[in-house]
Each structure stands twice: as structure tokens, then as C-alpha cells.
Tab-separated table of C-alpha atoms in Angstrom:
chain	number	residue	atom	x	y	z
A	1	UNK	CA	-110.845	-16.318	-51.881
A	2	UNK	CA	-112.901	-14.279	-49.377
A	3	UNK	CA	-116.170	-15.960	-50.382
A	4	UNK	CA	-119.369	-14.672	-51.935
A	5	UNK	CA	-122.766	-13.564	-50.598
A	6	UNK	CA	-124.430	-12.247	-53.802
A	7	UNK	CA	-126.368	-15.365	-54.737
A	8	UNK	CA	-128.561	-13.491	-57.232
A	9	UNK	CA	-125.578	-13.015	-59.554
A	10	UNK	CA	-123.804	-16.291	-58.727
A	11	UNK	CA	-123.281	-17.457	-62.335
A	12	UNK	CA	-121.755	-14.148	-63.346
A	13	UNK	CA	-119.428	-14.193	-60.340
A	14	UNK	CA	-118.320	-17.748	-61.150
A	15	UNK	CA	-117.442	-16.791	-64.738
A	16	UNK	CA	-115.486	-13.791	-63.487
A	17	UNK	CA	-113.574	-16.008	-61.018
A	18	UNK	CA	-112.763	-18.639	-63.656
A	19	UNK	CA	-111.104	-16.009	-65.846
A	20	UNK	CA	-109.056	-14.524	-63.001
A	21	UNK	CA	-105.325	-15.082	-62.405
A	22	UNK	CA	-106.011	-16.469	-58.953
A	23	UNK	CA	-108.095	-19.326	-60.354
A	24	UNK	CA	-105.525	-20.055	-63.073
A	25	UNK	CA	-102.672	-20.342	-60.559
A	26	UNK	CA	-104.775	-22.575	-58.321
A	27	UNK	CA	-105.551	-24.899	-61.241
A	28	UNK	CA	-101.865	-25.052	-62.118
A	29	UNK	CA	-100.925	-26.002	-58.562
A	30	UNK	CA	-103.635	-28.654	-58.468
A	31	UNK	CA	-102.520	-30.121	-61.767
A	32	UNK	CA	-98.907	-30.334	-60.588
A	33	UNK	CA	-100.021	-31.977	-57.357
A	34	UNK	CA	-102.155	-34.474	-59.296
A	35	UNK	CA	-99.128	-35.442	-61.380
A	36	UNK	CA	-97.097	-35.913	-58.170
A	37	UNK	CA	-94.736	-33.206	-59.232
A	38	UNK	CA	-93.611	-29.828	-57.931
A	39	UNK	CA	-93.548	-26.461	-59.536
A	40	UNK	CA	-89.738	-26.380	-59.446
A	41	UNK	CA	-89.448	-29.847	-61.006
A	42	UNK	CA	-87.257	-28.628	-63.828
A	43	UNK	CA	-84.926	-26.914	-61.384
A	44	UNK	CA	-84.752	-30.036	-59.226
A	45	UNK	CA	-84.077	-32.159	-62.312
A	46	UNK	CA	-81.170	-29.932	-63.257
A	47	UNK	CA	-79.746	-30.177	-59.737
A	48	UNK	CA	-79.975	-33.977	-59.781
A	49	UNK	CA	-78.421	-34.154	-63.231
A	50	UNK	CA	-75.561	-31.950	-62.113
A	51	UNK	CA	-75.055	-34.024	-58.954
A	52	UNK	CA	-74.987	-37.223	-61.032
A	53	UNK	CA	-72.425	-35.666	-63.356
A	54	UNK	CA	-70.071	-34.690	-60.525
A	55	UNK	CA	-70.590	-38.050	-58.866
A	56	UNK	CA	-69.382	-39.797	-62.019
A	57	UNK	CA	-66.436	-37.411	-62.353
A	58	UNK	CA	-65.315	-37.834	-58.734
A	59	UNK	CA	-65.737	-41.609	-58.965
A	60	UNK	CA	-63.312	-41.779	-61.875
A	61	UNK	CA	-60.857	-39.366	-60.249
A	62	UNK	CA	-61.030	-41.462	-57.080
A	63	UNK	CA	-60.305	-44.703	-58.984
A	64	UNK	CA	-57.382	-43.182	-60.899
A	65	UNK	CA	-55.891	-41.859	-57.644
A	66	UNK	CA	-56.160	-45.232	-55.899
A	67	UNK	CA	-54.705	-47.069	-58.906
A	68	UNK	CA	-51.601	-44.883	-58.986
A	69	UNK	CA	-51.211	-45.000	-55.194
A	70	UNK	CA	-51.470	-48.804	-55.029
A	71	UNK	CA	-48.975	-49.134	-57.899
A	72	UNK	CA	-46.576	-46.746	-56.116
A	73	UNK	CA	-46.351	-44.508	-59.203
A	74	UNK	CA	-45.684	-40.778	-59.352
A	75	UNK	CA	-48.728	-38.548	-59.873
A	76	UNK	CA	-47.312	-35.298	-61.257
A	77	UNK	CA	-44.934	-34.474	-64.077
A	78	UNK	CA	-43.133	-31.325	-65.180
A	79	UNK	CA	-46.342	-29.656	-66.364
A	80	UNK	CA	-49.782	-29.732	-64.796
A	81	UNK	CA	-51.831	-29.093	-67.941
A	82	UNK	CA	-53.760	-31.762	-69.837
A	83	UNK	CA	-52.713	-32.069	-73.456
A	84	UNK	CA	-49.091	-31.066	-72.959
A	85	UNK	CA	-46.143	-33.430	-72.727
A	86	UNK	CA	-44.801	-34.609	-69.358
A	87	UNK	CA	-48.069	-33.796	-67.600
A	88	UNK	CA	-47.675	-36.760	-65.241
A	89	UNK	CA	-49.343	-40.129	-64.839
A	90	UNK	CA	-52.522	-38.783	-63.237
A	91	UNK	CA	-53.399	-36.241	-65.931
A	92	UNK	CA	-52.276	-38.624	-68.679
A	93	UNK	CA	-54.694	-41.317	-67.505
A	94	UNK	CA	-57.498	-38.755	-67.167
A	95	UNK	CA	-56.775	-37.546	-70.692
A	96	UNK	CA	-56.924	-41.134	-71.951
A	97	UNK	CA	-60.269	-41.739	-70.230
A	98	UNK	CA	-61.799	-38.662	-71.864
A	99	UNK	CA	-61.815	-40.584	-75.150
A	100	UNK	CA	-64.199	-43.157	-73.671
A	101	UNK	CA	-66.126	-41.173	-71.043
A	102	UNK	CA	-68.367	-38.191	-71.909
A	103	UNK	CA	-68.331	-36.865	-68.330
A	104	UNK	CA	-64.544	-36.514	-68.234
A	105	UNK	CA	-64.524	-35.125	-71.760
A	106	UNK	CA	-66.915	-32.380	-70.671
A	107	UNK	CA	-64.776	-31.768	-67.575
A	108	UNK	CA	-61.585	-31.294	-69.585
A	109	UNK	CA	-63.289	-28.874	-71.976
A	110	UNK	CA	-64.306	-26.519	-69.174
A	111	UNK	CA	-62.737	-23.038	-69.441
A	112	UNK	CA	-59.714	-22.105	-67.381
A	113	UNK	CA	-60.605	-21.246	-63.798
A	114	UNK	CA	-63.540	-23.696	-63.596
A	115	UNK	CA	-63.854	-26.346	-60.900
A	116	UNK	CA	-62.363	-29.642	-62.130
A	117	UNK	CA	-61.102	-31.452	-58.981
A	118	UNK	CA	-57.888	-32.365	-60.819
A	119	UNK	CA	-55.495	-30.458	-58.576
A	120	UNK	CA	-52.898	-32.211	-56.367
A	121	UNK	CA	-54.803	-31.039	-53.267
A	122	UNK	CA	-57.765	-33.218	-54.212
A	123	UNK	CA	-55.478	-36.211	-54.779
A	124	UNK	CA	-53.845	-35.725	-51.377
A	125	UNK	CA	-57.247	-35.394	-49.694
A	126	UNK	CA	-58.458	-38.626	-51.284
A	127	UNK	CA	-55.334	-40.514	-50.170
A	128	UNK	CA	-55.600	-39.015	-46.681
A	129	UNK	CA	-59.250	-40.022	-46.291
A	130	UNK	CA	-58.544	-43.561	-47.492
A	131	UNK	CA	-55.596	-43.827	-45.095
A	132	UNK	CA	-57.689	-42.583	-42.175
A	133	UNK	CA	-60.403	-45.096	-43.047
A	134	UNK	CA	-57.920	-47.980	-43.102
A	135	UNK	CA	-56.378	-46.886	-39.789
A	136	UNK	CA	-59.807	-46.728	-38.161
A	137	UNK	CA	-60.669	-50.198	-39.491
A	138	UNK	CA	-57.405	-51.595	-38.082
A	139	UNK	CA	-58.048	-49.979	-34.692
A	140	UNK	CA	-61.586	-51.363	-34.587
A	141	UNK	CA	-60.533	-54.865	-35.707
A	142	UNK	CA	-60.285	-57.494	-32.978
A	143	UNK	CA	-57.209	-59.112	-34.545
A	144	UNK	CA	-54.660	-57.914	-37.077
A	145	UNK	CA	-51.155	-58.840	-38.178
A	146	UNK	CA	-48.245	-56.682	-39.345
A	147	UNK	CA	-45.662	-57.638	-41.987
A	148	UNK	CA	-42.632	-55.351	-42.377
A	149	UNK	CA	-40.115	-55.691	-45.201
A	150	UNK	CA	-37.259	-53.549	-46.494
A	151	UNK	CA	-35.534	-53.365	-49.849
A	152	UNK	CA	-33.083	-51.033	-51.565
A	153	UNK	CA	-33.917	-48.910	-54.564
A	154	UNK	CA	-31.541	-47.986	-57.394
A	155	UNK	CA	-29.919	-45.290	-55.245
A	156	UNK	CA	-29.141	-47.839	-52.467
A	157	UNK	CA	-31.682	-46.258	-50.131
A	158	UNK	CA	-33.687	-48.632	-47.927
A	159	UNK	CA	-37.411	-48.584	-48.615
A	160	UNK	CA	-39.628	-49.826	-45.780
A	161	UNK	CA	-43.026	-51.341	-46.511
A	162	UNK	CA	-45.683	-52.233	-43.955
A	163	UNK	CA	-48.529	-54.622	-44.683
A	164	UNK	CA	-51.494	-54.825	-42.301
A	165	UNK	CA	-53.844	-57.778	-42.495
A	166	UNK	CA	-57.145	-57.585	-40.665
A	167	UNK	CA	-60.715	-58.839	-40.864
A	168	UNK	CA	-63.859	-56.769	-40.594
A	169	UNK	CA	-67.214	-58.378	-39.848
A	170	UNK	CA	-70.469	-56.659	-40.710
A	171	UNK	CA	-72.625	-57.830	-37.823
A	172	UNK	CA	-75.817	-56.299	-39.209
A	173	UNK	CA	-75.442	-58.417	-42.362
A	174	UNK	CA	-73.967	-61.603	-40.900
A	175	UNK	CA	-75.496	-61.752	-37.445
A	176	UNK	CA	-76.476	-65.390	-37.722
A	177	UNK	CA	-73.020	-66.371	-39.004
A	178	UNK	CA	-71.076	-64.300	-36.480
A	179	UNK	CA	-73.061	-65.728	-33.576
A	180	UNK	CA	-72.634	-69.314	-34.671
A	181	UNK	CA	-71.397	-71.714	-32.023
A	182	UNK	CA	-69.023	-73.289	-34.530
A	183	UNK	CA	-67.299	-69.939	-35.095
A	184	UNK	CA	-66.425	-69.689	-31.398
A	185	UNK	CA	-65.446	-73.349	-31.419
A	186	UNK	CA	-63.058	-72.746	-34.322
A	187	UNK	CA	-61.492	-69.724	-32.596
A	188	UNK	CA	-60.833	-71.632	-29.363
A	189	UNK	CA	-59.513	-74.647	-31.288
A	190	UNK	CA	-57.085	-72.532	-33.313
A	191	UNK	CA	-55.966	-70.766	-30.132
A	192	UNK	CA	-55.112	-74.101	-28.509
A	193	UNK	CA	-53.095	-75.170	-31.545
A	194	UNK	CA	-51.268	-71.857	-31.928
A	195	UNK	CA	-50.329	-71.762	-28.236
A	196	UNK	CA	-48.272	-74.909	-28.779
A	197	UNK	CA	-47.017	-74.335	-32.329
A	198	UNK	CA	-46.127	-70.650	-31.868
A	199	UNK	CA	-43.726	-71.345	-28.994
A	200	UNK	CA	-42.138	-74.174	-30.974
A	201	UNK	CA	-41.769	-71.989	-34.067
A	202	UNK	CA	-40.080	-69.152	-32.166
A	203	UNK	CA	-37.637	-71.476	-30.417
A	204	UNK	CA	-36.721	-73.261	-33.654
A	205	UNK	CA	-35.954	-69.908	-35.288
A	206	UNK	CA	-33.485	-69.009	-32.550
A	207	UNK	CA	-29.894	-68.686	-33.764
A	208	UNK	CA	-28.576	-70.517	-30.696
A	209	UNK	CA	-30.947	-73.477	-31.002
A	210	UNK	CA	-29.368	-76.925	-31.178
A	211	UNK	CA	-30.588	-79.929	-33.127
A	212	UNK	CA	-30.990	-82.151	-30.079
A	213	UNK	CA	-33.078	-79.581	-28.228
A	214	UNK	CA	-35.163	-79.027	-31.365
A	215	UNK	CA	-35.956	-82.741	-31.585
A	216	UNK	CA	-37.005	-82.724	-27.930
A	217	UNK	CA	-39.331	-79.736	-28.470
A	218	UNK	CA	-40.853	-81.352	-31.555
A	219	UNK	CA	-41.559	-84.490	-29.566
A	220	UNK	CA	-43.270	-82.433	-26.851
A	221	UNK	CA	-45.399	-80.624	-29.442
A	222	UNK	CA	-46.264	-83.952	-31.076
A	223	UNK	CA	-47.420	-85.441	-27.764
A	224	UNK	CA	-49.349	-82.260	-26.955
A	225	UNK	CA	-51.270	-82.469	-30.243
A	226	UNK	CA	-52.088	-86.132	-29.576
A	227	UNK	CA	-53.477	-85.184	-26.169
A	228	UNK	CA	-55.426	-82.324	-27.745
A	229	UNK	CA	-57.064	-84.756	-30.173
A	230	UNK	CA	-58.647	-86.558	-27.224
A	231	UNK	CA	-59.704	-83.343	-25.474
A	232	UNK	CA	-62.665	-82.238	-27.583
A	233	UNK	CA	-64.977	-82.283	-24.560
A	234	UNK	CA	-62.676	-79.946	-22.603
A	235	UNK	CA	-62.428	-77.615	-25.600
A	236	UNK	CA	-66.205	-77.564	-25.856
A	237	UNK	CA	-66.499	-76.590	-22.197
A	238	UNK	CA	-64.127	-73.685	-22.827
A	239	UNK	CA	-66.199	-72.660	-25.842
A	240	UNK	CA	-69.371	-72.604	-23.751
A	241	UNK	CA	-67.748	-70.197	-21.287
A	242	UNK	CA	-66.458	-67.953	-24.085
A	243	UNK	CA	-69.832	-67.956	-25.840
A	244	UNK	CA	-71.599	-66.976	-22.628
A	245	UNK	CA	-69.087	-64.178	-22.073
A	246	UNK	CA	-69.646	-62.837	-25.598
A	247	UNK	CA	-73.411	-63.135	-25.298
A	248	UNK	CA	-73.869	-65.810	-27.970
A	249	UNK	CA	-76.981	-67.947	-27.796
A	250	UNK	CA	-76.428	-71.682	-27.479
A	251	UNK	CA	-79.302	-73.496	-29.166
A	252	UNK	CA	-79.853	-77.196	-28.735
A	253	UNK	CA	-80.156	-78.965	-32.072
A	254	UNK	CA	-83.487	-80.797	-32.549
A	255	UNK	CA	-83.242	-84.578	-32.440
A	256	UNK	CA	-85.054	-86.589	-35.081
A	257	UNK	CA	-87.170	-89.463	-33.855
A	258	UNK	CA	-85.981	-92.915	-34.815
A	259	UNK	CA	-88.071	-95.954	-35.588
A	260	UNK	CA	-87.780	-99.100	-33.520
A	261	UNK	CA	-85.942	-100.991	-36.281
A	262	UNK	CA	-83.224	-98.349	-36.825
A	263	UNK	CA	-79.678	-99.015	-35.680
A	264	UNK	CA	-77.200	-96.512	-34.280
A	265	UNK	CA	-75.090	-96.990	-37.414
A	266	UNK	CA	-77.912	-95.501	-39.472
A	267	UNK	CA	-77.524	-92.118	-37.774
A	268	UNK	CA	-76.057	-89.353	-39.947
A	269	UNK	CA	-73.974	-86.375	-38.854
A	270	UNK	CA	-76.749	-83.813	-38.997
A	271	UNK	CA	-75.797	-81.951	-35.807
A	272	UNK	CA	-73.435	-79.007	-36.542
A	273	UNK	CA	-71.217	-79.801	-33.559
A	274	UNK	CA	-70.725	-83.411	-34.659
A	275	UNK	CA	-70.010	-82.295	-38.209
A	276	UNK	CA	-67.372	-79.876	-36.922
A	277	UNK	CA	-65.816	-82.553	-34.720
A	278	UNK	CA	-65.500	-85.103	-37.538
A	279	UNK	CA	-64.966	-82.918	-40.611
A	280	UNK	CA	-62.861	-80.088	-39.127
A	281	UNK	CA	-61.424	-80.893	-35.701
A	282	UNK	CA	-60.177	-84.431	-36.300
A	283	UNK	CA	-58.977	-83.728	-39.844
A	284	UNK	CA	-57.027	-80.614	-38.807
A	285	UNK	CA	-55.450	-82.306	-35.783
A	286	UNK	CA	-54.492	-85.381	-37.819
A	287	UNK	CA	-52.786	-83.236	-40.465
A	288	UNK	CA	-50.818	-81.339	-37.791
A	289	UNK	CA	-49.830	-84.582	-36.052
A	290	UNK	CA	-48.716	-86.145	-39.345
A	291	UNK	CA	-46.579	-83.115	-40.232
A	292	UNK	CA	-44.981	-82.982	-36.765
A	293	UNK	CA	-44.344	-86.728	-36.820
A	294	UNK	CA	-42.637	-86.524	-40.230
A	295	UNK	CA	-40.494	-83.616	-39.056
A	296	UNK	CA	-39.734	-85.239	-35.696
A	297	UNK	CA	-38.742	-88.595	-37.193
A	298	UNK	CA	-36.252	-86.888	-39.516
A	299	UNK	CA	-34.609	-84.997	-36.646
A	300	UNK	CA	-34.765	-88.065	-34.425
A	301	UNK	CA	-32.751	-90.084	-36.938
A	302	UNK	CA	-30.087	-87.387	-37.137
A	303	UNK	CA	-29.878	-87.043	-33.338
A	304	UNK	CA	-29.636	-90.826	-33.017
A	305	UNK	CA	-26.759	-90.928	-35.506
A	306	UNK	CA	-24.815	-88.400	-33.393
A	307	UNK	CA	-25.744	-90.100	-30.122
A	308	UNK	CA	-22.096	-90.975	-29.478
A	309	UNK	CA	-21.100	-87.306	-28.923
A	310	UNK	CA	-24.041	-86.511	-26.656
A	311	UNK	CA	-22.535	-85.657	-23.229
A	312	UNK	CA	-25.114	-87.610	-21.247
A	313	UNK	CA	-24.779	-90.730	-23.402
A	314	UNK	CA	-20.988	-90.372	-23.476
A	315	UNK	CA	-20.802	-90.505	-19.672
A	316	UNK	CA	-23.494	-93.104	-18.881
A	317	UNK	CA	-23.072	-95.618	-21.734
A	318	UNK	CA	-20.903	-98.712	-21.627
A	319	UNK	CA	-17.927	-99.263	-23.899
A	320	UNK	CA	-19.942	-101.642	-26.095
A	321	UNK	CA	-22.864	-99.222	-26.508
A	322	UNK	CA	-20.478	-96.386	-27.240
A	323	UNK	CA	-18.747	-98.487	-29.879
A	324	UNK	CA	-22.078	-99.330	-31.568
A	325	UNK	CA	-23.076	-95.647	-31.644
A	326	UNK	CA	-19.654	-94.695	-33.007
A	327	UNK	CA	-19.903	-97.274	-35.801
A	328	UNK	CA	-23.307	-95.887	-36.829
A	329	UNK	CA	-21.961	-92.347	-37.077
A	330	UNK	CA	-18.655	-93.345	-38.711
A	331	UNK	CA	-20.431	-95.369	-41.390
A	332	UNK	CA	-22.554	-92.358	-42.367
A	333	UNK	CA	-19.604	-89.930	-42.402
A	334	UNK	CA	-16.800	-92.276	-43.461
A	335	UNK	CA	-15.018	-89.530	-45.391
A	336	UNK	CA	-14.790	-87.295	-42.299
A	337	UNK	CA	-14.171	-89.712	-39.410
A	338	UNK	CA	-11.231	-92.106	-39.010
A	339	UNK	CA	-11.189	-95.628	-37.461
A	340	UNK	CA	-9.685	-94.084	-34.283
A	341	UNK	CA	-13.004	-92.404	-33.445
A	342	UNK	CA	-13.933	-94.985	-30.760
A	343	UNK	CA	-10.541	-94.777	-29.068
A	344	UNK	CA	-10.746	-90.988	-28.974
A	345	UNK	CA	-14.221	-91.100	-27.371
A	346	UNK	CA	-13.061	-93.544	-24.688
A	347	UNK	CA	-9.945	-91.487	-24.002
A	348	UNK	CA	-11.976	-88.267	-23.794
A	349	UNK	CA	-14.394	-89.824	-21.316
A	350	UNK	CA	-11.654	-91.185	-19.098
A	351	UNK	CA	-9.813	-87.846	-18.994
A	352	UNK	CA	-12.691	-85.387	-18.381
A	353	UNK	CA	-15.618	-87.491	-17.223
A	354	UNK	CA	-16.357	-85.178	-14.301
A	355	UNK	CA	-16.460	-82.119	-16.559
A	356	UNK	CA	-18.538	-83.845	-19.231
A	357	UNK	CA	-21.164	-84.671	-16.578
A	358	UNK	CA	-21.810	-80.938	-16.211
A	359	UNK	CA	-22.592	-80.579	-19.937
A	360	UNK	CA	-25.993	-81.117	-21.538
A	361	UNK	CA	-25.582	-80.415	-25.261
A	362	UNK	CA	-23.161	-81.246	-28.058
A	363	UNK	CA	-22.496	-77.540	-28.501
A	364	UNK	CA	-21.241	-77.302	-24.914
A	365	UNK	CA	-18.946	-80.284	-25.542
A	366	UNK	CA	-17.517	-78.581	-28.630
A	367	UNK	CA	-17.019	-75.377	-26.627
A	368	UNK	CA	-15.092	-77.314	-23.981
A	369	UNK	CA	-12.766	-78.790	-26.609
A	370	UNK	CA	-12.188	-75.501	-28.437
A	371	UNK	CA	-11.999	-73.047	-25.529
A	372	UNK	CA	-11.261	-74.776	-22.242
A	373	UNK	CA	-9.181	-77.731	-23.435
A	374	UNK	CA	-7.811	-76.315	-26.680
A	375	UNK	CA	-4.321	-77.641	-25.984
A	376	UNK	CA	-5.661	-81.214	-26.283
A	377	UNK	CA	-7.756	-80.517	-29.375
A	378	UNK	CA	-5.213	-82.158	-31.655
A	379	UNK	CA	-5.557	-85.376	-29.636
A	380	UNK	CA	-9.306	-85.674	-30.392
A	381	UNK	CA	-9.704	-84.533	-34.023
A	382	UNK	CA	-12.531	-86.960	-34.835
A	383	UNK	CA	-14.536	-85.955	-31.748
A	384	UNK	CA	-14.147	-82.313	-32.719
A	385	UNK	CA	-15.179	-83.084	-36.321
A	386	UNK	CA	-18.276	-84.985	-35.174
A	387	UNK	CA	-19.303	-82.104	-32.898
A	388	UNK	CA	-18.837	-79.569	-35.687
A	389	UNK	CA	-20.865	-81.706	-38.094
A	390	UNK	CA	-23.737	-81.859	-35.623
A	391	UNK	CA	-23.650	-78.168	-34.704
A	392	UNK	CA	-23.498	-77.055	-38.342
A	393	UNK	CA	-26.646	-78.982	-39.317
A	394	UNK	CA	-29.590	-76.568	-39.721
A	395	UNK	CA	-32.531	-76.963	-37.373
A	396	UNK	CA	-35.147	-75.837	-39.907
């Protein structure tokens, strides 16, 4: 190690050095380095093997815990020892898996007092960590929905369940997809549709909503969707502003050169924006319009049948028009309305025309007959019956 200066006896000194412990240890280190290994390779191999073993054990314990939690099953029984009766669902499943998994079999055979990770504390920690992870994902999500439902168990105790629905996007994996112009276009398009449909849906679900008002709102939503179908350019302008706000790049699609003998009809929808407009935008809008039209036409027919008891029509219509409307309604409900229906409508209009002018719905007319003019209710039984038939019809 310190060198040599006795060159006359160099061969003897070399032989002495080659038989020394220092040279032997140096050769051993060199040989291990040449094999790309370390001196403590065996120790490191044991550590890795042990880590792999515990990783497999914890993976199976984790899966059993999540399975029982998602199935809303009890974990523990009367006894917390594997192999004994009533040990609970968790230990019973672990005991079953030991027959097919060597890692769990070795875990169960460990002596008492050894680390097994089968205690209830570990189960609670796993559930807590999963819950915290879900809560963090919901908080970080841009949009999420909540569904709450209650039911009674066998002991008549209400059980409340909450369901959260959210979407997570891995931007580092789907950068090109997330920053697509069509994605922003779809979001803005759905927002426009939901702004109109959501208000309609909430109003139709109201307990005080009347059939005539529902038909009017459906007609407004139908006309709004028809206008939206012709507003793709305005939607695109809104998308451009949103995309610029979010920092998305707007790339112009390359245009293919056409030959002089090609016609415009030969052009295919190769541009993504045109494909979205034809294959998504128009198809979605047409389906919505068709559904609203079918729903609106059904309500429109019912409202038209009961046109004779509409306060505005009752005041402004002539005797002939009122008679025609009465015949239409009486023919549909012949078992409920008598031939005196027209005479009762004319008599009602002549008696309280000024008060009927202040009304706007059939429900208000029925309220006037039942509450304000209840003493004359027996004089207009068919009018009252027609109003009750209309009010009792469900909106949805």
C-alpha cells in the first residue's frame, strides 16, 4: 500500500504481497465490482425479498378491506383469532385466501406477538386513507355531482347514502386530448343546452306547476333549441374566448390542395371542427328538438282540449267558439260532463266576467269556484269537474 523502493528484491516482494490478506481483500473487491455486484449483495437480496413479501401481504389485506367496505359488510366477529368460529368476515376471508396464497399462509403461521397487519387499527387506517384520497380528488375536480338517498333498515332506522360522481383528468398523460379544441367546444355546447333544459326541468318538477304553464315553457325551450341549432358560429366565438382564457392553442387545420376538375361536392369532412358540427352538434340538437317536440305536442293537445275552461279564452271568445271548444272537451270526457256544460260556461262568464279577467290559469278559476264563490258551486258542477280534471293531470 505504501509502495516499494527495494528494486533488487522486487520479485520476492511481489510474491509476499500476493500472499497477504490485503491483496486478497483487494482482489475480492475487484471481482465483485467486475460482476456489478456489492459485497452485501446477499443482505440486500434478503431485504428486497422481505419487502416483496410484505408488499404482497399488504396488497391482499388492502383488497379484502376495500371489498368488505364497498359491500357494506361487518369486519369483526365475536373472536379475533383466525381458525376459530365467529372470527368475522375479514379474518374468514384471509383464512380462505391462505389456502391459495403462500404469502398469507406464511403470515398466518407466524408465532403470537409477530407483526401481521391484521388488527382492526390497520383496517381503519386503510379506510381512512382511501376516504382522504377520495375527498382530495373531489376537492380538486372541476365538476362533481352529489346524489343523496335514504332508506330504512330492518329496525326502521333511516340510512343515508351519499354518492359523489366526479372526473379526474391526468394532464401529463392526456395533454393532447385535454387541450383539444373540440373538448372546449363540447363543454360550451353542453352548457348552452343545460342552461335551457335545467330551468325547464326544475319548473316542471314544481308541485304547484300547472299543465298550461308547462306547455308554454316547453314551447319556449323548443324554440330556444331551434335558435341554438342555427347559432354554431356564435358558439364557436364563445369557445375561442374560453380556449384563450384557459391557455389552449388553436391550430388551423391544413387545407388540401384541389385539382382544377374537382367539385365542392367532392370535399370530405376532414376538418375536426366540421366533423364535430355535422356528427355531434347537429345530431345532438336534432335529438333534443325531436324529444321536446314530441313532449310539447302531447301537452299541447291536452291544453287545447281544455281550452274552454281557460280564463283568457273564456272571457275573449265568442259564444260559437266557446261552444266548439266545449264540444271537443265533452266528447273526450262524455262520462264526466253533461250536455249542460255550454250553458254553465256562458252563465259563469256573464256572472263573473270582471273577476275572470283577473285570472290567468285554470287552477285560479277552480280556486275562485271552490273558495270565493263556493255558494254557487252547485250551479256550475260541470265547470268545476272540468277544472278538476285539468288540474289533476300530471305535468310529467
